[in-house]
Amino acid sequence: MSHQKFQDCIDECVACAVACSHCATSCLQEEDIKMMSRCIQLDLECAAICRAAAEVMSLGSGFSAHLCRVCADVCKACGDECAKHDMEHCQACAEACRKCAEACEEMATAA
Amino acid sequence: MSHQKFQDCIDECVACAVACSHCATSCLQEEDIKMMSRCIQLDLECAAICRAAAEVMSLGSGFSAHLCRVCADVCKACGDECAKHDMEHCQACAEACRKCAEACEEMATAA
Amino acid sequence: MSHQKFQDCIDECVACAVACSHCATSCLQEEDIKMMSRCIQLDLECAAICRAAAEVMSLGSGFSAHLCRVCADVCKACGDECAKHDMEHCQACAEACRKCAEACEEMATAA
Amino acid sequence: MSHQKFQDCIDECVACAVACSHCATSCLQEEDIKMMSRCIQLDLECAAICRAAAEVMSLGSGFSAHLCRVCADVCKACGDECAKHDMEHCQACAEACRKCAEACEEMATAA
């Protein structure tokens, strides 16, 4: 199994991890942080799992599909939360999560 | 959900990640690396997933059980491979994998 | 260079990363999150660098000392911030940061 | 400090981490692994540090420049080693390392 066939999914995972970390740190500077606490929490969980999925796919691992299954789920949860907030960083993160969930879903099903 | 209830499992994941990285780098210095290539490969996959499981549990994530499910599986695969080799680093890694698989299995079932 | 001589420093880095992630997620559940925003931010930066330092040392890398130099600095910054807050998770994190900074400082100087 | 100004450097770090992991796993499948052992070792060190640099920059951390300093150094070491080998994965990794070293160098100096 080569990492080439994983390349699109790797790219989405990596972009999503960056968007989540950026969203978390941006939420921390918002006026009403309280309202953002669940968003920050899910950002951190999603970033951790996206990074792991990207690393494992880069290694061409046979466990990639299993990790992508979990990654699709956390991306959906994080994206749903981010979508509730109007800030640019939340909307951008929601979009990155949506695309990553889709790519991971495909990977999880195909493998 | 607090990280306290996850503490034992976190400790095993972290110890296993360190043992895997150390095993990989030690295998690279062995005379017959060819024989160790599958061991190194699984070490890298296992280390990546153990690190992610530890991080996600430290965050008290609701996705911990799902990640621990994958972690238990990769630990078993890596531990089985390491157990075939007599070197101290492989035997130590096999033992770390065995303990981590057990802790993750319990976490995956309990949650 | 073996990872054995790095073992104490690895242990402190790993414990500090876990304490930081736990502190961040606990801060997010506090009544006055606003007051904790800098603490959460530094927790996240510190956790990321501690995890990297532990991984690089586990690999017996020649770059360990350079990474420990940065790790000591972020641990000091994070520990100083955590020490200002009375919550148990902040005090525990401050102590983990203090011990990790000390171990990394030693590693950075010795190498 | 926003993550936008870091975006190019983040992209290079992330691409380099993926190239390094892919190079390591590809080297493990080569006929003469012995010859590749230093390449694999540096790939692993470089991937770990690139991932950390990308994460820390995504968080808009004040420690980004310090980490980019270390990242530039490991990228140069890894790129020099990869450049010695004719395989496509090594040449691609050497190029990713060269671009990442350049971006990190700039980040380290500018900050």
Coordinates of C-alpha atoms in Angstrom, one line a residue:
Chain A
M1 CA 0.0 0.0 0.0
S2 CA 1.6 3.3 -1.0
H3 CA 0.9 6.7 0.5
Q4 CA 0.0 8.0 -3.0
K5 CA -3.5 6.7 -2.9
F6 CA -3.9 8.3 0.5
Q7 CA -2.6 11.6 -0.7
D8 CA -5.9 13.4 -1.0
C9 CA -7.1 12.2 2.4
I10 CA -3.7 13.1 4.0
D11 CA -4.1 16.6 2.6
E12 CA -7.6 17.0 4.0
C13 CA -6.5 15.7 7.5
V14 CA -3.5 18.0 7.6
A15 CA -5.5 21.0 6.5
C16 CA -8.2 20.2 9.1
A17 CA -5.6 19.8 11.9
V18 CA -4.2 23.2 11.1
A19 CA -7.7 24.8 10.8
C20 CA -8.7 23.2 14.2
S21 CA -5.6 24.5 16.0
H22 CA -6.1 28.0 14.5
C23 CA -9.8 28.0 15.4
A24 CA -9.0 27.0 19.0
T25 CA -6.4 29.7 19.5
S26 CA -8.7 32.3 17.8
C27 CA -11.7 31.3 20.0
L28 CA -9.5 31.9 23.0
Q29 CA -9.3 35.6 22.0
E30 CA -13.0 36.0 21.5
E31 CA -15.0 38.3 23.8
D32 CA -17.4 35.6 24.9
I33 CA -15.1 32.6 25.4
K34 CA -17.7 30.7 27.5
M35 CA -19.8 30.3 24.4
M36 CA -16.8 28.8 22.6
S37 CA -15.7 26.3 25.1
R38 CA -17.2 23.3 23.4
C39 CA -15.8 24.5 20.1
I40 CA -12.3 24.7 21.6
Q41 CA -12.6 21.3 23.2
L42 CA -13.7 19.6 20.0
D43 CA -11.0 21.5 18.0
L44 CA -8.3 20.0 20.2
E45 CA -9.7 16.5 19.9
C46 CA -10.2 16.8 16.2
A47 CA -6.7 18.2 15.6
A48 CA -5.1 15.4 17.5
I49 CA -6.9 12.7 15.6
C50 CA -6.4 14.3 12.2
R51 CA -2.6 14.6 12.8
A52 CA -2.5 10.9 13.7
A53 CA -4.5 9.9 10.7
A54 CA -2.2 11.9 8.4
E55 CA 0.9 10.3 10.0
V56 CA -0.5 6.8 9.8
M57 CA -1.5 7.2 6.2
S58 CA 1.9 8.7 5.3
L59 CA 3.4 5.5 6.7
G60 CA 1.1 3.5 4.4
S61 CA -0.3 1.7 7.4
G62 CA -2.8 -1.1 7.3
F63 CA -4.6 0.6 10.2
S64 CA -5.3 3.7 8.1
A65 CA -8.9 2.8 7.5
H66 CA -9.6 2.2 11.1
L67 CA -8.2 5.5 12.1
C68 CA -10.0 7.3 9.3
R69 CA -13.3 5.8 10.7
V70 CA -12.6 7.6 14.0
C71 CA -11.4 10.7 12.2
A72 CA -14.6 11.0 10.2
D73 CA -16.6 10.9 13.4
V74 CA -14.7 13.5 15.3
C75 CA -14.6 15.8 12.2
K76 CA -18.4 15.6 12.0
A77 CA -18.8 16.5 15.6
C78 CA -16.3 19.3 15.4
G79 CA -17.7 20.6 12.2
D80 CA -21.3 20.6 13.5
E81 CA -20.2 22.7 16.5
C82 CA -18.1 25.1 14.5
A83 CA -20.9 25.7 12.0
K84 CA -23.0 27.2 14.8
H85 CA -20.6 30.1 15.2
D86 CA -20.4 33.0 12.7
M87 CA -16.7 33.9 13.2
E88 CA -14.5 33.4 10.1
H89 CA -12.2 30.9 11.9
C90 CA -15.2 28.8 12.9
Q91 CA -16.7 28.8 9.5
A92 CA -13.4 28.0 7.9
C93 CA -12.9 25.2 10.4
A94 CA -16.4 23.8 9.8
E95 CA -15.6 23.6 6.0
A96 CA -12.2 21.9 6.6
C97 CA -14.0 19.4 8.9
R98 CA -16.7 18.7 6.4
K99 CA -14.2 18.0 3.6
C100 CA -12.0 15.9 5.9
A101 CA -15.0 13.9 7.2
E102 CA -15.9 13.1 3.6
A103 CA -12.4 12.0 2.6
C104 CA -12.0 9.9 5.7
E105 CA -15.4 8.3 5.3
E106 CA -14.4 7.3 1.8
M107 CA -11.1 5.9 3.0
A108 CA -12.8 4.0 5.8
T109 CA -15.3 2.4 3.5
A110 CA -12.9 1.6 0.6
A111 CA -10.3 -0.1 2.7
Chain B
M1 CA -15.3 12.7 31.9
S2 CA -12.0 13.4 33.7
H3 CA -8.5 12.3 32.6
Q4 CA -8.0 10.6 36.0
K5 CA -10.0 7.5 35.1
F6 CA -7.9 7.3 31.9
Q7 CA -4.6 7.7 33.8
D8 CA -3.5 4.1 33.7
C9 CA -4.3 3.7 30.1
I10 CA -2.5 7.0 29.3
D11 CA 0.5 5.7 31.1
E12 CA 0.6 2.5 29.1
C13 CA 0.1 4.3 25.8
V14 CA 2.9 6.8 26.5
A15 CA 5.3 4.0 27.7
C16 CA 4.4 2.0 24.6
A17 CA 5.1 4.9 22.2
V18 CA 8.5 5.5 23.8
A19 CA 9.3 1.8 23.6
C20 CA 8.3 1.6 19.9
S21 CA 10.4 4.7 18.9
H22 CA 13.3 3.3 20.8
C23 CA 12.9 -0.1 19.3
A24 CA 12.7 1.4 15.8
T25 CA 15.9 3.4 16.2
S26 CA 17.6 0.4 17.8
C27 CA 16.5 -2.0 15.0
L28 CA 18.1 0.5 12.5
Q29 CA 21.5 -0.2 14.1
E30 CA 21.2 -4.0 14.0
E31 CA 23.5 -6.0 11.7
D32 CA 20.6 -7.7 9.8
I33 CA 18.2 -4.8 9.3
K34 CA 16.3 -6.6 6.5
M35 CA 15.0 -9.0 9.1
M36 CA 13.8 -6.1 11.2
S37 CA 11.9 -4.1 8.5
R38 CA 8.4 -5.2 9.4
C39 CA 9.3 -4.6 13.1
I40 CA 10.4 -1.1 12.4
Q41 CA 7.3 -0.4 10.2
L42 CA 4.9 -1.6 12.9
D43 CA 6.9 0.3 15.6
L44 CA 6.3 3.5 13.7
E45 CA 2.5 2.9 13.2
C46 CA 2.1 1.8 16.8
A47 CA 4.0 4.8 18.2
A48 CA 1.8 7.2 16.2
I49 CA -1.4 5.7 17.3
C50 CA -0.3 5.4 21.0
R51 CA 0.7 9.0 21.1
A52 CA -2.7 10.0 19.7
A53 CA -4.6 7.8 22.1
A54 CA -2.7 9.3 25.0
E55 CA -3.4 12.9 23.8
V56 CA -7.0 12.3 23.3
M57 CA -7.5 10.6 26.7
S58 CA -5.6 13.5 28.3
L59 CA -8.2 15.8 26.8
G60 CA -10.9 13.6 28.4
S61 CA -12.4 13.1 24.9
G62 CA -15.5 11.2 24.2
F63 CA -13.7 9.6 21.3
S64 CA -11.1 7.9 23.6
A65 CA -12.8 4.5 23.5
H66 CA -12.9 4.5 19.7
L67 CA -9.2 5.4 19.4
C68 CA -8.3 2.8 22.1
R69 CA -10.0 0.2 20.0
V70 CA -7.6 0.9 17.1
C71 CA -4.7 1.3 19.5
A72 CA -5.3 -2.2 21.0
D73 CA -5.3 -3.7 17.5
V74 CA -2.0 -2.0 16.4
C75 CA -0.4 -2.9 19.8
K76 CA -1.2 -6.6 19.3
A77 CA 0.2 -6.6 15.7
C78 CA 3.4 -4.8 16.8
G79 CA 3.8 -6.8 20.0
D80 CA 3.4 -10.1 18.0
E81 CA 6.1 -9.0 15.6
C82 CA 8.5 -7.7 18.3
A83 CA 8.1 -11.0 20.3
K84 CA 9.7 -12.9 17.4
H85 CA 13.0 -11.2 17.9
D86 CA 15.5 -11.8 20.8
M87 CA 17.0 -8.4 21.1
E88 CA 16.4 -6.6 24.4
H89 CA 14.7 -3.6 22.7
C90 CA 12.3 -5.9 20.9
Q91 CA 11.4 -7.9 23.9
A92 CA 10.9 -4.7 26.0
C93 CA 8.7 -3.3 23.2
A94 CA 6.7 -6.6 23.0
E95 CA 6.0 -6.3 26.7
A96 CA 5.0 -2.6 26.5
C97 CA 2.7 -3.5 23.6
R98 CA 1.1 -6.3 25.5
K99 CA 0.3 -4.2 28.5
C100 CA -0.9 -1.3 26.3
A101 CA -3.2 -3.6 24.3
E102 CA -4.7 -4.9 27.5
A103 CA -5.3 -1.4 28.9
C104 CA -6.7 -0.1 25.7
E105 CA -8.9 -3.2 25.3
E106 CA -10.4 -2.5 28.7
M107 CA -10.9 1.1 27.9
A108 CA -12.6 0.3 24.5
T109 CA -15.0 -2.1 26.1
A110 CA -15.8 -0.1 29.2
A111 CA -16.7 3.1 27.5
Chain C
M1 CA 23.3 7.9 21.8
S2 CA 20.8 5.6 23.5
H3 CA 17.4 6.6 24.8
Q4 CA 18.3 5.3 28.2
K5 CA 20.3 8.4 29.2
F6 CA 17.3 10.4 28.1
Q7 CA 14.8 8.4 30.1
D8 CA 14.3 10.8 33.0
C9 CA 13.8 13.7 30.7
I10 CA 11.5 11.7 28.5
D11 CA 9.4 10.9 31.5
E12 CA 9.1 14.5 32.6
C13 CA 8.2 15.6 29.0
V14 CA 5.5 13.0 28.7
A15 CA 4.1 13.8 32.2
C16 CA 4.1 17.5 31.4
A17 CA 2.3 17.0 28.1
V18 CA -0.4 15.0 29.8
A19 CA -0.7 17.6 32.6
C20 CA -0.9 20.5 30.1
S21 CA -3.7 18.8 28.0
H22 CA -5.6 18.0 31.1
C23 CA -5.2 21.5 32.4
A24 CA -6.4 23.0 29.1
T25 CA -9.5 20.8 29.1
S26 CA -10.2 21.5 32.8
C27 CA -9.8 25.3 32.3
L28 CA -12.4 25.1 29.6
Q29 CA -14.9 23.9 32.2
E30 CA -14.2 26.7 34.7
E31 CA -16.7 29.4 35.5
D32 CA -14.4 32.3 34.5
I33 CA -12.8 31.0 31.3
K34 CA -11.8 34.4 30.2
M35 CA -9.3 34.5 33.1
M36 CA -7.9 31.2 31.9
S37 CA -7.4 32.0 28.2
R38 CA -3.6 32.6 28.4
C39 CA -3.3 29.5 30.6
I40 CA -5.1 27.4 28.0
Q41 CA -3.0 28.9 25.1
L42 CA 0.3 28.1 26.8
D43 CA -0.9 24.7 27.8
L44 CA -1.5 23.8 24.2
E45 CA 1.9 25.2 23.0
C46 CA 3.7 23.5 25.9
A47 CA 2.0 20.1 25.3
A48 CA 2.9 20.2 21.6
I49 CA 6.6 20.9 22.3
C50 CA 6.8 18.4 25.2
R51 CA 5.4 15.7 23.0
A52 CA 7.9 16.4 20.2
A53 CA 10.8 16.5 22.7
A54 CA 9.8 13.1 24.1
E55 CA 9.5 11.6 20.6
V56 CA 12.9 13.0 19.5
M57 CA 14.6 11.8 22.6
S58 CA 13.0 8.4 22.2
L59 CA 14.6 8.2 18.8
G60 CA 18.0 9.0 20.4
S61 CA 18.2 12.0 18.1
G62 CA 21.2 14.3 17.9
F63 CA 18.7 17.2 17.9
S64 CA 17.4 16.4 21.3
A65 CA 19.4 19.1 23.1
H66 CA 18.2 21.8 20.7
L67 CA 14.6 20.8 21.2
C68 CA 15.0 20.5 25.0
R69 CA 16.3 24.1 24.9
V70 CA 13.0 25.3 23.4
C71 CA 11.0 22.9 25.7
A72 CA 12.6 24.3 28.8
D73 CA 11.6 27.8 27.8
V74 CA 8.0 27.0 27.0
C75 CA 7.7 25.0 30.2
K76 CA 8.9 28.0 32.2
A77 CA 6.4 30.3 30.5
C78 CA 3.5 27.8 31.0
G79 CA 4.5 27.0 34.6
D80 CA 4.6 30.7 35.5
E81 CA 1.1 31.2 34.1
C82 CA -0.4 28.1 35.7
A83 CA 1.2 29.0 39.1
K84 CA -1.0 32.1 39.2
H85 CA -4.2 30.1 39.4
D86 CA -5.4 28.2 42.5
M87 CA -7.2 25.3 40.8
E88 CA -5.8 21.9 41.4
H89 CA -5.2 21.2 37.7
C90 CA -3.3 24.5 37.3
Q91 CA -1.1 23.8 40.4
A92 CA -0.4 20.2 39.2
C93 CA 0.5 21.6 35.7
A94 CA 2.7 24.2 37.2
E95 CA 4.6 21.5 39.1
A96 CA 4.9 19.3 36.0
C97 CA 6.2 22.3 34.0
R98 CA 8.7 23.1 36.7
K99 CA 10.1 19.6 36.8
C100 CA 10.2 19.3 33.0
A101 CA 11.9 22.7 32.6
E102 CA 14.6 21.5 35.0
A103 CA 15.2 18.2 33.2
C104 CA 15.2 19.9 29.8
E105 CA 17.5 22.6 31.0
E106 CA 20.0 19.9 32.1
M107 CA 19.7 18.0 28.9
A108 CA 20.2 21.2 26.8
T109 CA 23.3 22.1 28.8
A110 CA 24.8 18.7 29.0
A111 CA 24.6 17.8 25.3
Chain D
M1 CA 0.1 36.9 16.0
S2 CA -2.1 35.1 13.5
H3 CA -1.5 31.8 11.9
Q4 CA -2.0 33.4 8.4
K5 CA 1.5 34.9 8.3
F6 CA 2.8 31.4 9.2
Q7 CA 0.7 29.7 6.5
D8 CA 3.5 29.1 3.9
C9 CA 5.9 27.8 6.5
I10 CA 3.2 25.6 8.0
D11 CA 2.5 24.2 4.5
E12 CA 6.2 23.4 4.0
C13 CA 6.5 21.7 7.4
V14 CA 3.4 19.6 6.8
A15 CA 4.5 18.5 3.3
C16 CA 8.0 17.7 4.7
A17 CA 6.6 15.6 7.5
V18 CA 4.5 13.6 5.1
A19 CA 7.5 13.2 2.6
C20 CA 9.7 12.0 5.5
S21 CA 7.3 9.4 6.8
H22 CA 6.7 8.2 3.2
C23 CA 10.4 8.1 2.6
A24 CA 11.1 6.1 5.8
T25 CA 8.4 3.5 5.0
S26 CA 9.6 3.2 1.4
C27 CA 13.3 2.8 2.4
L28 CA 12.1 -0.1 4.6
Q29 CA 11.0 -1.9 1.4
E30 CA 14.3 -1.3 -0.4
E31 CA 16.6 -4.3 -1.2
D32 CA 19.6 -2.8 0.5
I33 CA 18.1 -1.4 3.7
K34 CA 21.4 -1.2 5.5
M35 CA 22.5 1.6 3.2
M36 CA 19.3 3.4 4.0
S37 CA 19.5 3.2 7.8
R38 CA 20.8 6.8 8.4
C39 CA 18.2 8.1 5.9
I40 CA 15.3 6.3 7.8
Q41 CA 16.7 7.6 11.2
L42 CA 16.8 11.2 10.0
D43 CA 13.4 10.9 8.3
L44 CA 11.9 10.0 11.6
E45 CA 13.6 12.8 13.5
C46 CA 12.7 15.3 10.8
A47 CA 9.1 14.2 10.6
A48 CA 8.6 14.6 14.4
I49 CA 10.1 18.1 14.4
C50 CA 8.2 19.3 11.3
R51 CA 4.9 18.1 12.8
A52 CA 5.6 20.0 16.0
A53 CA 6.6 23.1 14.2
A54 CA 3.4 23.0 12.1
E55 CA 1.3 22.6 15.2
V56 CA 3.0 25.3 17.2
M57 CA 2.7 27.8 14.2
S58 CA -1.0 26.8 13.8
L59 CA -1.4 27.9 17.4
G60 CA 0.2 31.2 16.6
S61 CA 2.8 30.5 19.3
G62 CA 5.5 32.9 20.3
F63 CA 7.9 30.0 20.4
S64 CA 7.4 29.3 16.6
A65 CA 10.7 31.0 15.7
H66 CA 12.7 28.9 18.1
L67 CA 11.2 25.7 16.9
C68 CA 11.7 26.7 13.3
R69 CA 15.4 27.2 14.1
V70 CA 15.6 23.6 15.1
C71 CA 13.4 22.5 12.2
A72 CA 15.6 24.2 9.7
D73 CA 18.7 22.4 11.0
V74 CA 17.1 18.9 11.0
C75 CA 15.7 19.5 7.5
K76 CA 19.1 20.3 6.2
A77 CA 20.6 17.2 7.8
C78 CA 17.8 15.0 6.5
G79 CA 17.8 16.6 3.0
D80 CA 21.6 16.2 2.7
E81 CA 21.3 12.5 3.5
C82 CA 18.3 11.9 1.2
A83 CA 20.0 13.7 -1.7
K84 CA 22.7 11.0 -1.7
H85 CA 20.1 8.3 -2.8
D86 CA 18.7 8.0 -6.3
M87 CA 15.3 6.6 -5.4
E88 CA 12.3 8.7 -6.2
H89 CA 11.1 8.8 -2.6
C90 CA 14.5 10.1 -1.4
Q91 CA 14.8 12.7 -4.1
A92 CA 11.2 13.9 -3.3
C93 CA 12.1 14.0 0.4
A94 CA 15.3 15.9 -0.3
E95 CA 13.4 18.5 -2.2
A96 CA 10.7 18.8 0.5
C97 CA 13.4 19.2 3.2
R98 CA 15.2 21.9 1.1
K99 CA 12.0 23.9 0.8
C100 CA 11.1 23.5 4.4
A101 CA 14.6 24.4 5.6
E102 CA 14.4 27.6 3.6
A103 CA 10.9 28.6 4.9
C104 CA 11.9 27.8 8.5
E105 CA 15.2 29.7 8.2
E106 CA 13.2 32.7 7.1
M107 CA 10.7 32.3 10.0
A108 CA 13.5 31.9 12.5
T109 CA 15.3 35.0 11.3
A110 CA 12.3 37.2 10.9
A111 CA 10.8 36.6 14.3

